[in-house]
């Protein structure tokens, strides 16, 4: 059958031309019995190109058009498509480059948080502290510039250093904040060392100001008057070999929650300056991945992330793996890894620290935090003015500071023959007096000291045993009462007593409302409730009342059990005390005290019984509620007055119950614990008084015997070295002036050990012993005995050698007259320290006999404090049952008998140890020789002047403040997001090919629609 075609006109967009007939053929409808023929893909694509919103493509596929024109449009379309693709790809690449922008805002605040200030001395160790701890040589070797220390087992063991931790090494020998911080002002208010917290950093022991991030100090104005002002003494005269060589301090401004890495980030401040540190606050907010690399996650090693904290945590973990320990400043988790001992530090840590730092740099990812603060400092310096120097001199000059600075001076009297002869005569006279005094000490004083040591040790040991036994039993009773009686009250309170009247106002209102609504309906309306609603209200109220009734019954049962337990002394629980057997609880229970607690005053007697009645009264009121509920539900007729009357009664009884319960708990249940606490406190106070009396007595015994033992305990202990130095100086002064100088002799002979009467600064008083133990009487007597032994073994030989050195000094005195200057001699003659020492020594020996009487009387005081302890021990009816059961006859003795026995023993000891008249005039002779020597040495001491040079070398002033009351906030933001990408893609499509999002939909429709249509009509 032939087809007929109609010619359809088609106008271009420019309004010209007619599409050829073939391009617009429209087939006449086929007969109804024929199926529609599927279009070929070529036809579908052609139709799409002629109707799509993708501009330009229809001109490429037009029929009967010049091939050149079609190629031209094809070229234009391809070029535009290519440009569009390039721009789209470039935008996609730019999007996945995750670009960011940085916004800078300047914020103006009324107040600004002040940063934490970590302050470190450039010198890590103090020479005097290291010497006192016998660590100076060790530190010198550890930080020698000639190479690291190579310790051996014998070296460390000989100094008891094998297990010493680095933390102890630094803490023992570091500068103290009390010495470093001379002056402190915060916003024109005084502050001081107490406002600084000692911390351990990578620079050593440092001190932190404003460290508490929960109570951060704030400033409201700019300038140094509204900041921190410090006057610091860096103690450069105490400097010694260490990890740092500079003089001054290092400071670091940081956030309170960040670890101060002072060694790497701190600012060095020199001495002799007034330094101004102006702060500019910056807040930086970074973006996390993929737009940035910041990190803010928490770690068990630190509470706030920072790159420094992250690196230290990584370093600590690595050190723990390699050495099994860490440095003292490194973070830890529950003490792991532990701080390195000295052996671990020297054998492992110091050898691999560089390797560990490299490992941390290469393997530990520690990016910048996402939100952090930077305190940007601006430093300016000014020299210390003369006026400020004079003020510092006036405020800091002291004997203690003078002593520290006065250790390396030499005198000019080396060439004076009279002085050398005087020195020789004094040295020989001192030896003669010492020999005579030593004989008395060896023969008489030694035996008396040994006897007194044994006696005092026995007294202290026996009384300590009595005290500790009594204290243990009273604490046992306290534990028994708290755990097996009082704790039962707590359990009963939680289960019944607390809940009985809980919310009684609300309960009363709810019950009242339900009773009334059952009988009369809701108060707010005249609606009559259905039977089902009434039944629901009835059951709800009944359950509430029955629950409280049950609580009342249980509460009364608990009260009865608790009351009976206190009255009969029968424990409710069976907790055992430490390793004691539970059966012994029966005998140690303070039954009289427990029963007494129920009636020890009028409140206890009244409320102990009344509480049970109050519980039952509450229960009765609840039962009345139940009766009223039944009446309202069954009869439906009840008056408001009946309900209100019972409400008043119930509320009153609940309040009375609360009052009774509180009084019962306070006056009865808690009374035994209070009594036992008071008994423990009283016992401990009596023990402290006993120790105080024992110490006081021994202190006076020390003062009594000190004139005899002075050579061995203080002066002679120093003279062993001092006289040897003096006579060595005499012998070698003009042969080799570097062996010993006369200034060293003078310093030795006028040192604090000789000038000051202070028994407790002897080198054999080991600081590792407990403080109370060091103060105890018998321990100090042991030290006196050791001093006597030491005196007899060593001093005589030293004095014989010293005389020889003195004669040698006289022989070579005039070989070199330039060793010392006359000015040094003049300065030594003006020293007031020596005069004070002579006065102290003169007064000391004059007081010995008067002190003897004080010691004699002190035995009576000790007798009284001993009797007070026995009175507390024996007068205790609450332990009689336990003592009887345990057959402790010593604790069942009559008090008067014990006190009489103690008084007799102490009287005998007092008479035996009274040796006031044993020394004769030997003390005066010895004192005379010492005074003469001290007077001769006075001119050799020169206290170094605390002048402006001293201030310049040791002091600095530091002002830290905000420059501006504003801060910069630097924030990273995403510069290009997905919406911007889509907009750019859409713009490129519209610009180059006139396409849009709808064009993409047309392409999808072309493929999907025709594919689905063909699949569904394929069989046709």
mmCIF file of C-alpha atoms in Angstrom, residues 293-546:
data_model
loop_
_atom_site.group_PDB
_atom_site.id
_atom_site.type_symbol
_atom_site.label_atom_id
_atom_site.label_comp_id
_atom_site.label_asym_id
_atom_site.label_seq_id
_atom_site.Cartn_x
_atom_site.Cartn_y
_atom_site.Cartn_z
ATOM 1 C CA UNK A 293 45.407 18.387 58.933
ATOM 2 C CA UNK A 294 44.434 19.557 62.406
ATOM 3 C CA UNK A 295 43.773 17.169 65.238
ATOM 4 C CA UNK A 296 41.915 17.488 68.504
ATOM 5 C CA UNK A 297 41.335 13.998 69.822
ATOM 6 C CA UNK A 298 41.983 13.161 73.444
ATOM 7 C CA UNK A 299 44.601 10.767 74.738
ATOM 8 C CA UNK A 300 45.145 8.994 78.057
ATOM 9 C CA UNK A 301 48.447 10.874 78.237
ATOM 10 C CA UNK A 302 46.999 14.388 78.219
ATOM 11 C CA UNK A 303 43.734 16.217 78.768
ATOM 12 C CA UNK A 304 44.161 18.705 75.907
ATOM 13 C CA UNK A 305 45.819 18.001 72.597
ATOM 14 C CA UNK A 306 48.824 19.971 71.410
ATOM 15 C CA UNK A 307 51.670 18.973 69.103
ATOM 16 C CA UNK A 308 54.088 19.171 72.026
ATOM 17 C CA UNK A 309 51.919 16.932 74.219
ATOM 18 C CA UNK A 310 51.495 14.484 71.333
ATOM 19 C CA UNK A 311 55.238 14.325 70.713
ATOM 20 C CA UNK A 312 55.989 13.838 74.389
ATOM 21 C CA UNK A 313 53.391 11.067 74.624
ATOM 22 C CA UNK A 314 54.932 9.344 71.617
ATOM 23 C CA UNK A 315 58.393 9.804 73.083
ATOM 24 C CA UNK A 316 57.249 8.422 76.426
ATOM 25 C CA UNK A 317 55.780 5.320 74.775
ATOM 26 C CA UNK A 318 58.930 4.772 72.721
ATOM 27 C CA UNK A 319 61.172 5.216 75.742
ATOM 28 C CA UNK A 320 59.009 2.761 77.654
ATOM 29 C CA UNK A 321 59.494 0.202 74.887
ATOM 30 C CA UNK A 322 63.265 0.662 74.629
ATOM 31 C CA UNK A 323 64.332 1.483 78.185
ATOM 32 C CA UNK A 324 61.330 0.545 80.269
ATOM 33 C CA UNK A 325 61.192 4.062 81.690
ATOM 34 C CA UNK A 326 60.746 7.733 80.824
ATOM 35 C CA UNK A 327 62.101 11.120 81.742
ATOM 36 C CA UNK A 328 60.450 12.828 84.693
ATOM 37 C CA UNK A 329 58.626 15.422 82.579
ATOM 38 C CA UNK A 330 57.183 12.973 80.069
ATOM 39 C CA UNK A 331 53.492 12.037 80.393
ATOM 40 C CA UNK A 332 52.360 8.681 81.699
ATOM 41 C CA UNK A 333 49.255 6.603 82.270
ATOM 42 C CA UNK A 334 48.836 5.488 85.859
ATOM 43 C CA UNK A 335 52.581 5.753 86.417
ATOM 44 C CA UNK A 336 53.518 3.713 83.374
ATOM 45 C CA UNK A 337 56.155 3.843 82.099
ATOM 46 C CA UNK A 338 57.909 4.687 85.390
ATOM 47 C CA UNK A 339 60.471 7.444 85.763
ATOM 48 C CA UNK A 340 63.995 6.328 84.924
ATOM 49 C CA UNK A 341 66.391 5.535 87.683
ATOM 50 C CA UNK A 342 69.847 7.002 87.451
ATOM 51 C CA UNK A 343 71.199 3.721 86.128
ATOM 52 C CA UNK A 344 68.513 3.520 83.436
ATOM 53 C CA UNK A 345 69.132 7.123 82.475
ATOM 54 C CA UNK A 346 72.871 6.684 82.085
ATOM 55 C CA UNK A 347 72.862 3.242 80.519
ATOM 56 C CA UNK A 348 69.884 3.614 78.197
ATOM 57 C CA UNK A 349 68.055 6.936 78.081
ATOM 58 C CA UNK A 350 70.989 9.253 77.473
ATOM 59 C CA UNK A 351 72.353 6.974 74.767
ATOM 60 C CA UNK A 352 69.194 6.673 72.667
ATOM 61 C CA UNK A 353 67.441 9.986 73.224
ATOM 62 C CA UNK A 354 68.572 11.302 69.840
ATOM 63 C CA UNK A 355 67.369 8.129 68.172
ATOM 64 C CA UNK A 356 64.009 8.417 69.925
ATOM 65 C CA UNK A 357 63.633 12.040 68.829
ATOM 66 C CA UNK A 358 64.297 10.982 65.239
ATOM 67 C CA UNK A 359 61.739 8.225 65.598
ATOM 68 C CA UNK A 360 59.143 10.657 66.941
ATOM 69 C CA UNK A 361 59.802 13.067 64.084
ATOM 70 C CA UNK A 362 59.478 10.332 61.437
ATOM 71 C CA UNK A 363 56.720 8.127 62.832
ATOM 72 C CA UNK A 364 54.488 10.162 65.113
ATOM 73 C CA UNK A 365 51.798 12.223 63.470
ATOM 74 C CA UNK A 366 51.321 15.315 65.580
ATOM 75 C CA UNK A 367 49.627 17.996 63.452
ATOM 76 C CA UNK A 368 48.485 21.354 64.702
ATOM 77 C CA UNK A 369 45.367 21.448 66.904
ATOM 78 C CA UNK A 370 42.032 22.513 65.496
ATOM 79 C CA UNK A 371 41.499 25.272 68.043
ATOM 80 C CA UNK A 372 44.324 26.774 70.066
ATOM 81 C CA UNK A 373 45.666 29.983 71.511
ATOM 82 C CA UNK A 374 49.001 31.647 70.857
ATOM 83 C CA UNK A 375 50.354 34.218 73.264
ATOM 84 C CA UNK A 376 52.642 36.192 70.992
ATOM 85 C CA UNK A 377 55.213 38.053 73.120
ATOM 86 C CA UNK A 378 56.991 41.278 72.361
ATOM 87 C CA UNK A 379 60.072 41.739 74.505
ATOM 88 C CA UNK A 380 61.864 44.943 75.383
ATOM 89 C CA UNK A 381 64.687 45.482 77.838
ATOM 90 C CA UNK A 382 65.891 48.244 80.111
ATOM 91 C CA UNK A 383 68.891 48.254 82.391
ATOM 92 C CA UNK A 384 68.268 48.245 86.126
ATOM 93 C CA UNK A 385 68.470 51.786 87.487
ATOM 94 C CA UNK A 386 70.670 52.859 90.387
ATOM 95 C CA UNK A 387 67.576 53.631 92.418
ATOM 96 C CA UNK A 388 66.177 50.153 91.795
ATOM 97 C CA UNK A 389 69.557 48.630 92.652
ATOM 98 C CA UNK A 390 69.640 50.404 95.996
ATOM 99 C CA UNK A 391 66.106 49.276 96.760
ATOM 100 C CA UNK A 392 66.985 45.701 95.900
ATOM 101 C CA UNK A 393 70.075 45.858 98.082
ATOM 102 C CA UNK A 394 68.051 47.185 100.989
ATOM 103 C CA UNK A 395 65.384 44.507 100.614
ATOM 104 C CA UNK A 396 67.558 41.466 99.887
ATOM 105 C CA UNK A 397 70.753 41.961 101.920
ATOM 106 C CA UNK A 398 70.903 39.298 104.650
ATOM 107 C CA UNK A 399 73.384 37.157 106.524
ATOM 108 C CA UNK A 400 72.192 34.082 104.714
ATOM 109 C CA UNK A 401 72.703 35.670 101.324
ATOM 110 C CA UNK A 402 76.038 37.031 102.466
ATOM 111 C CA UNK A 403 77.167 33.572 103.539
ATOM 112 C CA UNK A 404 76.341 32.088 100.167
ATOM 113 C CA UNK A 405 78.233 34.773 98.327
ATOM 114 C CA UNK A 406 81.197 34.920 100.653
ATOM 115 C CA UNK A 407 82.994 31.603 99.971
ATOM 116 C CA UNK A 408 85.999 32.444 97.785
ATOM 117 C CA UNK A 409 87.855 35.312 99.352
ATOM 118 C CA UNK A 410 91.447 35.504 100.339
ATOM 119 C CA UNK A 411 93.216 37.726 102.880
ATOM 120 C CA UNK A 412 96.453 39.686 102.908
ATOM 121 C CA UNK A 413 97.897 38.646 106.229
ATOM 122 C CA UNK A 414 99.873 35.774 104.734
ATOM 123 C CA UNK A 415 103.197 37.646 105.080
ATOM 124 C CA UNK A 416 102.776 38.881 108.672
ATOM 125 C CA UNK A 417 105.063 36.852 111.012
ATOM 126 C CA UNK A 418 103.097 37.833 114.115
ATOM 127 C CA UNK A 419 99.943 36.465 112.677
ATOM 128 C CA UNK A 420 101.627 33.223 111.728
ATOM 129 C CA UNK A 421 103.090 32.813 115.195
ATOM 130 C CA UNK A 422 99.729 33.626 116.714
ATOM 131 C CA UNK A 423 98.087 31.067 114.471
ATOM 132 C CA UNK A 424 100.655 28.430 115.499
ATOM 133 C CA UNK A 425 100.230 29.082 119.204
ATOM 134 C CA UNK A 426 96.480 29.004 118.940
ATOM 135 C CA UNK A 427 96.550 25.726 117.041
ATOM 136 C CA UNK A 428 98.766 24.080 119.671
ATOM 137 C CA UNK A 429 96.660 25.442 122.514
ATOM 138 C CA UNK A 430 93.500 24.146 120.909
ATOM 139 C CA UNK A 431 95.037 20.690 120.621
ATOM 140 C CA UNK A 432 96.068 20.693 124.264
ATOM 141 C CA UNK A 433 92.639 21.788 125.450
ATOM 142 C CA UNK A 434 91.031 19.259 123.211
ATOM 143 C CA UNK A 435 93.081 16.375 124.598
ATOM 144 C CA UNK A 436 92.033 17.169 128.147
ATOM 145 C CA UNK A 437 88.418 17.593 127.197
ATOM 146 C CA UNK A 438 88.490 14.368 125.215
ATOM 147 C CA UNK A 439 89.679 12.390 128.226
ATOM 148 C CA UNK A 440 86.666 13.527 130.226
ATOM 149 C CA UNK A 441 84.344 12.733 127.368
ATOM 150 C CA UNK A 442 85.864 9.298 126.793
ATOM 151 C CA UNK A 443 85.816 8.234 130.427
ATOM 152 C CA UNK A 444 82.635 9.675 131.893
ATOM 153 C CA UNK A 445 80.292 11.206 129.375
ATOM 154 C CA UNK A 446 80.356 8.235 127.010
ATOM 155 C CA UNK A 447 79.064 5.748 129.530
ATOM 156 C CA UNK A 448 76.346 8.130 130.737
ATOM 157 C CA UNK A 449 75.192 8.834 127.206
ATOM 158 C CA UNK A 450 75.056 5.135 126.422
ATOM 159 C CA UNK A 451 73.012 4.448 129.535
ATOM 160 C CA UNK A 452 70.683 7.321 128.799
ATOM 161 C CA UNK A 453 70.295 6.132 125.208
ATOM 162 C CA UNK A 454 69.304 2.654 126.330
ATOM 163 C CA UNK A 455 66.902 3.974 128.948
ATOM 164 C CA UNK A 456 65.189 6.482 126.695
ATOM 165 C CA UNK A 457 64.910 3.951 123.908
ATOM 166 C CA UNK A 458 63.346 1.476 126.280
ATOM 167 C CA UNK A 459 60.896 4.080 127.611
ATOM 168 C CA UNK A 460 59.962 5.221 124.146
ATOM 169 C CA UNK A 461 59.613 1.693 122.809
ATOM 170 C CA UNK A 462 57.469 0.550 125.727
ATOM 171 C CA UNK A 463 55.169 3.572 125.640
ATOM 172 C CA UNK A 464 54.913 3.381 121.880
ATOM 173 C CA UNK A 465 53.802 -0.233 122.178
ATOM 174 C CA UNK A 466 51.191 0.733 124.780
ATOM 175 C CA UNK A 467 49.999 3.663 122.681
ATOM 176 C CA UNK A 468 49.787 1.731 119.423
ATOM 177 C CA UNK A 469 47.969 -1.167 121.059
ATOM 178 C CA UNK A 470 45.451 1.168 122.627
ATOM 179 C CA UNK A 471 45.039 3.129 119.400
ATOM 180 C CA UNK A 472 44.515 -0.092 117.459
ATOM 181 C CA UNK A 473 41.809 -1.298 119.834
ATOM 182 C CA UNK A 474 39.964 2.020 119.840
ATOM 183 C CA UNK A 475 40.064 2.144 116.037
ATOM 184 C CA UNK A 476 38.798 -1.439 116.043
ATOM 185 C CA UNK A 477 35.909 -0.364 118.265
ATOM 186 C CA UNK A 478 35.290 2.591 115.950
ATOM 187 C CA UNK A 479 35.237 0.229 112.958
ATOM 188 C CA UNK A 480 32.929 -2.176 114.800
ATOM 189 C CA UNK A 481 30.469 0.611 115.647
ATOM 190 C CA UNK A 482 30.552 2.188 112.185
ATOM 191 C CA UNK A 483 30.333 -1.000 110.153
ATOM 192 C CA UNK A 484 28.217 -3.326 112.275
ATOM 193 C CA UNK A 485 25.890 -0.825 113.956
ATOM 194 C CA UNK A 486 25.801 2.597 112.291
ATOM 195 C CA UNK A 487 25.995 1.154 108.798
ATOM 196 C CA UNK A 488 22.911 -0.909 109.577
ATOM 197 C CA UNK A 489 21.104 2.356 110.251
ATOM 198 C CA UNK A 490 22.164 3.550 106.809
ATOM 199 C CA UNK A 491 20.788 0.403 105.205
ATOM 200 C CA UNK A 492 17.518 0.740 107.115
ATOM 201 C CA UNK A 493 17.306 4.383 106.141
ATOM 202 C CA UNK A 494 17.676 3.502 102.474
ATOM 203 C CA UNK A 495 15.127 0.699 102.614
ATOM 204 C CA UNK A 496 12.316 1.986 104.834
ATOM 205 C CA UNK A 497 12.885 4.976 107.103
ATOM 206 C CA UNK A 498 13.758 7.394 104.319
ATOM 207 C CA UNK A 499 10.741 6.463 102.195
ATOM 208 C CA UNK A 500 8.131 6.340 104.973
ATOM 209 C CA UNK A 501 7.388 10.071 105.009
ATOM 210 C CA UNK A 502 8.945 10.899 101.676
ATOM 211 C CA UNK A 503 6.832 13.502 99.883
ATOM 212 C CA UNK A 504 4.190 13.357 102.617
ATOM 213 C CA UNK A 505 2.652 16.661 101.509
ATOM 214 C CA UNK A 506 2.153 15.390 97.981
ATOM 215 C CA UNK A 507 0.956 12.014 99.261
ATOM 216 C CA UNK A 508 -1.587 13.648 101.509
ATOM 217 C CA UNK A 509 -2.914 15.817 98.702
ATOM 218 C CA UNK A 510 -3.227 12.882 96.279
ATOM 219 C CA UNK A 511 -5.038 10.687 98.789
ATOM 220 C CA UNK A 512 -7.335 13.533 99.832
ATOM 221 C CA UNK A 513 -8.182 14.319 96.213
ATOM 222 C CA UNK A 514 -9.006 10.713 95.347
ATOM 223 C CA UNK A 515 -11.197 10.209 98.415
ATOM 224 C CA UNK A 516 -13.167 13.344 97.621
ATOM 225 C CA UNK A 517 -13.481 12.623 93.891
ATOM 226 C CA UNK A 518 -14.784 9.103 94.570
ATOM 227 C CA UNK A 519 -17.511 10.528 96.767
ATOM 228 C CA UNK A 520 -18.329 13.876 95.148
ATOM 229 C CA UNK A 521 -16.626 13.981 91.753
ATOM 230 C CA UNK A 522 -13.980 16.413 90.534
ATOM 231 C CA UNK A 523 -13.671 19.638 92.476
ATOM 232 C CA UNK A 524 -13.582 21.797 89.345
ATOM 233 C CA UNK A 525 -16.864 20.557 87.874
ATOM 234 C CA UNK A 526 -20.165 18.934 88.719
ATOM 235 C CA UNK A 527 -19.558 15.887 86.575
ATOM 236 C CA UNK A 528 -20.476 12.555 88.156
ATOM 237 C CA UNK A 529 -17.815 9.920 87.762
ATOM 238 C CA UNK A 530 -18.652 6.485 86.408
ATOM 239 C CA UNK A 531 -18.271 3.407 88.535
ATOM 240 C CA UNK A 532 -15.260 2.299 86.546
ATOM 241 C CA UNK A 533 -13.494 5.584 87.158
ATOM 242 C CA UNK A 534 -14.388 5.465 90.846
ATOM 243 C CA UNK A 535 -13.061 1.937 91.071
ATOM 244 C CA UNK A 536 -9.830 3.004 89.375
ATOM 245 C CA UNK A 537 -9.395 5.921 91.760
ATOM 246 C CA UNK A 538 -10.213 3.675 94.692
ATOM 247 C CA UNK A 539 -7.666 1.016 93.748
ATOM 248 C CA UNK A 540 -4.996 3.624 93.052
ATOM 249 C CA UNK A 541 -5.482 5.325 96.415
ATOM 250 C CA UNK A 542 -5.743 2.008 98.243
ATOM 251 C CA UNK A 543 -2.445 0.813 96.783
ATOM 252 C CA UNK A 544 -0.750 4.065 97.757
ATOM 253 C CA UNK A 545 -2.011 3.787 101.346
ATOM 254 C CA UNK A 546 -1.211 0.082 101.702
#
